[in-house]
Coordinates of C-alpha atoms (C1' of nucleotides) in Angstrom, one line a residue:
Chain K
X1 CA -23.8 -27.1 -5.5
X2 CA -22.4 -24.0 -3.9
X3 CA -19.8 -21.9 -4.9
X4 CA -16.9 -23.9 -3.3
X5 CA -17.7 -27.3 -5.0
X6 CA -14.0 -28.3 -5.7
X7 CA -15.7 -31.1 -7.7
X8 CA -13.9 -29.3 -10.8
X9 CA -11.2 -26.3 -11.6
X10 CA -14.2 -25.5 -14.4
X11 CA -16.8 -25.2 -12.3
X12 CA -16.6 -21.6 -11.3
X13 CA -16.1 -18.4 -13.5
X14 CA -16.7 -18.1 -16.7
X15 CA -20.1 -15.4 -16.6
X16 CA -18.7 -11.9 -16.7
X17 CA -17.9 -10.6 -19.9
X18 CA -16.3 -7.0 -19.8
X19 CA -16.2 -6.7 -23.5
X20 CA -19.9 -7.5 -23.8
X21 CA -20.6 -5.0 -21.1
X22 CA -19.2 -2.8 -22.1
X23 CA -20.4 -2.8 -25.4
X24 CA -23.6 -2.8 -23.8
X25 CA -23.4 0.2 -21.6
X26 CA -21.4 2.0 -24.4
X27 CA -23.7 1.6 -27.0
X28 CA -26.9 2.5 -25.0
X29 CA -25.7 5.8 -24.9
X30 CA -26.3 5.5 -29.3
X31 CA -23.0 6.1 -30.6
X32 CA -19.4 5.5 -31.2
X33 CA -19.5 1.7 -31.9
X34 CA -15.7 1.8 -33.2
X35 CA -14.5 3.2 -30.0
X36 CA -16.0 1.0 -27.6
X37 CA -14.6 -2.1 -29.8
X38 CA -11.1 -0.8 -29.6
X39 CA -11.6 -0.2 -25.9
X40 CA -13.0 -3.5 -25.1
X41 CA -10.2 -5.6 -26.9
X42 CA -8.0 -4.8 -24.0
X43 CA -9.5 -7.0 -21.5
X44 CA -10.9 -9.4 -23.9
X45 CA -10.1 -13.2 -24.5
X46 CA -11.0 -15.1 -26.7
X47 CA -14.6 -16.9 -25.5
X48 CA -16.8 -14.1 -24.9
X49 CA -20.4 -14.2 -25.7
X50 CA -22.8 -11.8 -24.0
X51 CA -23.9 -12.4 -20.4
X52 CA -24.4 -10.1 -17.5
X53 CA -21.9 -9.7 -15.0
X54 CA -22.2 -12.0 -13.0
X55 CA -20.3 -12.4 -9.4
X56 CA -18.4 -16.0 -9.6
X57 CA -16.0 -17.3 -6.1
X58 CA -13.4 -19.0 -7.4
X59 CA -13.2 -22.4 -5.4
X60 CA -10.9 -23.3 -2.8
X61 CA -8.8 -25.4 -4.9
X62 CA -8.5 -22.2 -7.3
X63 CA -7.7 -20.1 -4.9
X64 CA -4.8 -22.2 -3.2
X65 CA -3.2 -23.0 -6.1
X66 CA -2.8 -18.8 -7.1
X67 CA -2.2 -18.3 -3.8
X68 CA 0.7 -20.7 -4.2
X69 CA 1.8 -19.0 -7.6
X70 CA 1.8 -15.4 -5.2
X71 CA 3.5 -16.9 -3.4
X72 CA 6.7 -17.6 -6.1
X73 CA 6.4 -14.2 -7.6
X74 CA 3.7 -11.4 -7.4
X75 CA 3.3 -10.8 -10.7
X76 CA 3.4 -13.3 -13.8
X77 CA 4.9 -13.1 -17.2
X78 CA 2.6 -13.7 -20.0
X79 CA 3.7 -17.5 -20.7
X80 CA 2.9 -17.9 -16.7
X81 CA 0.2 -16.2 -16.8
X82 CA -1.2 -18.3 -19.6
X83 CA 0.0 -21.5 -17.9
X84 CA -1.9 -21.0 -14.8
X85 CA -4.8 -20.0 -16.6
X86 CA -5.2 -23.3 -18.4
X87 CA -4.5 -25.1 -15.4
X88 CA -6.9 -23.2 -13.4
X89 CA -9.7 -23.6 -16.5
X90 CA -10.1 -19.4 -16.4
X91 CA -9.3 -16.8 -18.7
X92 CA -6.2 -15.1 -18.1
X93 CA -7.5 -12.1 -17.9
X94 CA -9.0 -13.5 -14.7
X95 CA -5.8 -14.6 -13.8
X96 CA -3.8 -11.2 -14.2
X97 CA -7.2 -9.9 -12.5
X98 CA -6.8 -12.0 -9.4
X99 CA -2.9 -11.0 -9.1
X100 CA -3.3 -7.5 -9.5
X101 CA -6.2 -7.8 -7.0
X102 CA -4.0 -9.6 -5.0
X103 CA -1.4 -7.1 -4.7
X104 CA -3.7 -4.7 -3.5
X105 CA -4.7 -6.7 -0.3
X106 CA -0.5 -7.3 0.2
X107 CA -0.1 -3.9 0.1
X108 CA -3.0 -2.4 1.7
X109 CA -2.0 -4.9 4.7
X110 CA 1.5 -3.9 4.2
X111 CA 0.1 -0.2 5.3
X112 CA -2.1 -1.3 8.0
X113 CA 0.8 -2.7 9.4
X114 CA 3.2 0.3 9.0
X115 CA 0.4 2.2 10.6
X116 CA 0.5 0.8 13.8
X117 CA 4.1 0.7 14.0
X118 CA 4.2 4.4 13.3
X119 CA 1.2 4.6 16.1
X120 CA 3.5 3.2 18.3
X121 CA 6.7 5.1 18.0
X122 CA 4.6 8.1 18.1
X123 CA 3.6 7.1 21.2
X124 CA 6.8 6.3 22.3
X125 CA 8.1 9.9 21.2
X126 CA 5.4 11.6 22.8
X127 CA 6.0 10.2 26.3
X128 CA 9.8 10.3 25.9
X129 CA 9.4 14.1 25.7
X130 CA 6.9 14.6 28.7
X131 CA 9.7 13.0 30.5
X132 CA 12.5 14.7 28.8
X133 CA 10.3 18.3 29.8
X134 CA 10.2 17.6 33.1
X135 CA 13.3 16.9 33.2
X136 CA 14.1 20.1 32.0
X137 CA 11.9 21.7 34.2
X138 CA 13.3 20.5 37.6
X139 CA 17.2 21.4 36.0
X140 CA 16.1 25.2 35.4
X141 CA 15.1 24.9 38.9
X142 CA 18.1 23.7 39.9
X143 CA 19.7 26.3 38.5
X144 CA 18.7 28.9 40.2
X145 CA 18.5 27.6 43.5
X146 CA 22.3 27.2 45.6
X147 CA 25.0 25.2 44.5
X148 CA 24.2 21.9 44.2
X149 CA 26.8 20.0 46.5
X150 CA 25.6 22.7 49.1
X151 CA 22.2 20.6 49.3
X152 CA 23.5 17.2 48.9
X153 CA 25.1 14.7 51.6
X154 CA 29.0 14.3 50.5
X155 CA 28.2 10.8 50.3
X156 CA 26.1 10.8 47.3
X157 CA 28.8 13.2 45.2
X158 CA 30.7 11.3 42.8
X159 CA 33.1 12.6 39.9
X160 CA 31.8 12.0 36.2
X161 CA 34.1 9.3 34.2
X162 CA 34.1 11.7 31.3
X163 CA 34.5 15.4 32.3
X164 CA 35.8 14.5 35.4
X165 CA 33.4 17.0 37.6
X166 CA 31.7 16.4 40.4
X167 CA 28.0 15.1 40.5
X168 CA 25.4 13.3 43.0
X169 CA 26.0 9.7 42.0
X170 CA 25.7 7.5 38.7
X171 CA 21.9 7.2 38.8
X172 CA 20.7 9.0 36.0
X173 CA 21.0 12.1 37.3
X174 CA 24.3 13.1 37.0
X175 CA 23.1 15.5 34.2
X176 CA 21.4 17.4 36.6
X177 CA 25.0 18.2 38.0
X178 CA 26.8 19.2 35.8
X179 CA 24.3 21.3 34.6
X180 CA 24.4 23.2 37.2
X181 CA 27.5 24.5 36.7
X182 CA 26.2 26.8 34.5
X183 CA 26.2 26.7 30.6
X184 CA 29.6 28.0 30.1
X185 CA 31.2 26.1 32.7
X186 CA 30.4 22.4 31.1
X187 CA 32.2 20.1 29.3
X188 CA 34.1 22.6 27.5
X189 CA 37.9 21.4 27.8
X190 CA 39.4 20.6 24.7
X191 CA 39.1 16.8 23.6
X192 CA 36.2 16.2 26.2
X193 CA 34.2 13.4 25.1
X194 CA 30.6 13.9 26.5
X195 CA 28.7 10.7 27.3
X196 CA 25.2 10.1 25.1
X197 CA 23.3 11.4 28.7
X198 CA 25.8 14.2 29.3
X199 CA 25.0 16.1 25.7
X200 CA 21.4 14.9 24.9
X201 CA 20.9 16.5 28.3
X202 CA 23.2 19.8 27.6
X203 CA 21.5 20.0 23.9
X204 CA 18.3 20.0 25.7
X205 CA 19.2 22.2 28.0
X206 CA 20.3 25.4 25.8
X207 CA 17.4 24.2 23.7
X208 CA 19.2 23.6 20.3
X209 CA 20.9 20.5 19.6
X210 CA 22.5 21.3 16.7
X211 CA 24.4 24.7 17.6
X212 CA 25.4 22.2 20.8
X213 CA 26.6 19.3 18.4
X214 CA 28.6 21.8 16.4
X215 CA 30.0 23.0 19.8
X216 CA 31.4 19.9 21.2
X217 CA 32.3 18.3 17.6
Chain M
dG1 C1' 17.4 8.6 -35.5
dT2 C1' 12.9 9.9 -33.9
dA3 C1' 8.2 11.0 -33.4
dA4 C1' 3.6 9.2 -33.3
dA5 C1' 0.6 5.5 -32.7
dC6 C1' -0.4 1.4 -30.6
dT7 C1' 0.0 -2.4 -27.1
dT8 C1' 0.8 -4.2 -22.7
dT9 C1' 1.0 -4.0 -17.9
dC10 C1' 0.4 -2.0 -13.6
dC11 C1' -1.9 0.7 -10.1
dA12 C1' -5.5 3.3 -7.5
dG13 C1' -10.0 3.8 -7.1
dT14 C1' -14.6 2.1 -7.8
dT15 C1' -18.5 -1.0 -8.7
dA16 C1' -21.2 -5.1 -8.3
dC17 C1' -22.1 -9.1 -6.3
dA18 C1' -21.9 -13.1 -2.8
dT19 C1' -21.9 -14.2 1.8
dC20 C1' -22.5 -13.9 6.6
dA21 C1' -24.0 -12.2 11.2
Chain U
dA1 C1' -37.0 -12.6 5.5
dT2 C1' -34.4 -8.5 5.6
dT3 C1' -30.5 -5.8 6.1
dG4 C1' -26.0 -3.8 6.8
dA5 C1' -21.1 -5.1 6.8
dT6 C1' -17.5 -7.3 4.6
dG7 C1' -14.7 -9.6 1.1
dT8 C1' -13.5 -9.9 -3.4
dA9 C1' -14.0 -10.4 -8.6
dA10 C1' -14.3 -7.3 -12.1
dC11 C1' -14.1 -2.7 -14.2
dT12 C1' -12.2 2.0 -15.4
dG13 C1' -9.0 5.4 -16.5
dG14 C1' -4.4 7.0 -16.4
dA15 C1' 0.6 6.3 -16.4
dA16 C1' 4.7 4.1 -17.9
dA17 C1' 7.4 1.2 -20.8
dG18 C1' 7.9 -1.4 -24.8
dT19 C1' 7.0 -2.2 -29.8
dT20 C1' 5.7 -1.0 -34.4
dT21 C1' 5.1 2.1 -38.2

DNA sequence: GTAAACTTTCCAGTTACATCA
DNA sequence: ATTGATGTAACTGGAAAGTTT
């Protein structure tokens, strides 16, 4: 008969005695016989008679049907708790063991999960800002080198929806533009509604978002 | 009303044991 | 047969909240 013989609810569980053990490991140290007894009464029910601890599985069955009560709430009330207990044939403090056990694996889970996430966004994050460097990088560049509609074809210049200035086209790049205009020069009219691009880029580019926020709020 | 003692419950951390590769 | 890894039942100690004295 091995440990997952559903023949019975009973079959399974009823070895480990913390009270005795206790008692046991307490009183082998010679003293304080009062103590221990007040200390063991938290944990213990009613049926205890000494006997090693012993490592029981609860059975399948056992298992399913707390796993169903987990399910309907993670932790029990007393009345529940003693419910479940009979039904199950085990002591409720194995019960409010098992639920407090299983509340820990939820959780722990929970974390693992979280982690990754976070692993992920970090990731995310990190590449966002190579890009968002070298994107800096080529518009410093830019900057000092000649006007920017000197080096382009008039073809590609096209005027920006919101300030209304003259960049190479709606690809992306029109940030690199505008930008090079000079600091001073962008964006600065009165009521000019920068798009999301227009003043991540601009924070980005004076280096300090906020002071640039406060600027064009 | 309230302070102290006691109880209950929960959690985090740990231990002990069963099982499996 | 042995062993290390893993899962989990059970234990411990402390904190918080509730109850009793």
């Amino acid at each position: 008969m091995g440990p997952d013989d559903a023949s019975s609810l009973s079959a399974v569980s009823s070895f480990s005695n913390s009270s005795s053990i206790k008692r046991e490991r307490e009183l082998s140290g010679g003293e304080e016989e009062v103590e221990v007894e007040r200390v063991s009464s938290r944990v213990s029910d009613e049926d205890e008679e000494a006997s090693p601890r012993k490592k029981l599985r609860l059975t399948k069955e056992q298992s399913a049907i707390l796993e169903d009560n987990f399910k309907e709430h993670a932790t029990l009330n007393p009345k529940q708790k003693q419910d479940l207990a009979h039904k199950l044939n085990l002591r409720p403090r194995q019960v409010e063991v098992w639920f407090q056990n299983r509340r820990a694996r939820t959780k722990l889970k929970q974390t693992e999960v979280d982690c990754e996430l976070l692993k992920k966004c970090c990731e995310r994050l990190t590449d966002e800002n190579k890009k968002l460097q070298k994107e800096l990088q080529e518009l410093k560049s830019l900057k000092l080198a000649a006007p920017f509609y000197m080096q382009l074809p008039a073809a590609t210049l096209t005027m920006c929806p919101s300030c209304e200035r003259i960049c190479n086209g709606g690809d992306g790049s029109s940030t690199k533009a505008f930008l090079a205009f000079g600091e001073e020069e962008i964006c600065t009219a009165a009521g000019t509604q920068l798009t999301g691009n227009c003043s991540k880029a601009i924070a980005l580019y004076s280096g300090d978002l906020n002071n640039n926020n406060q600027n064009f709020g």
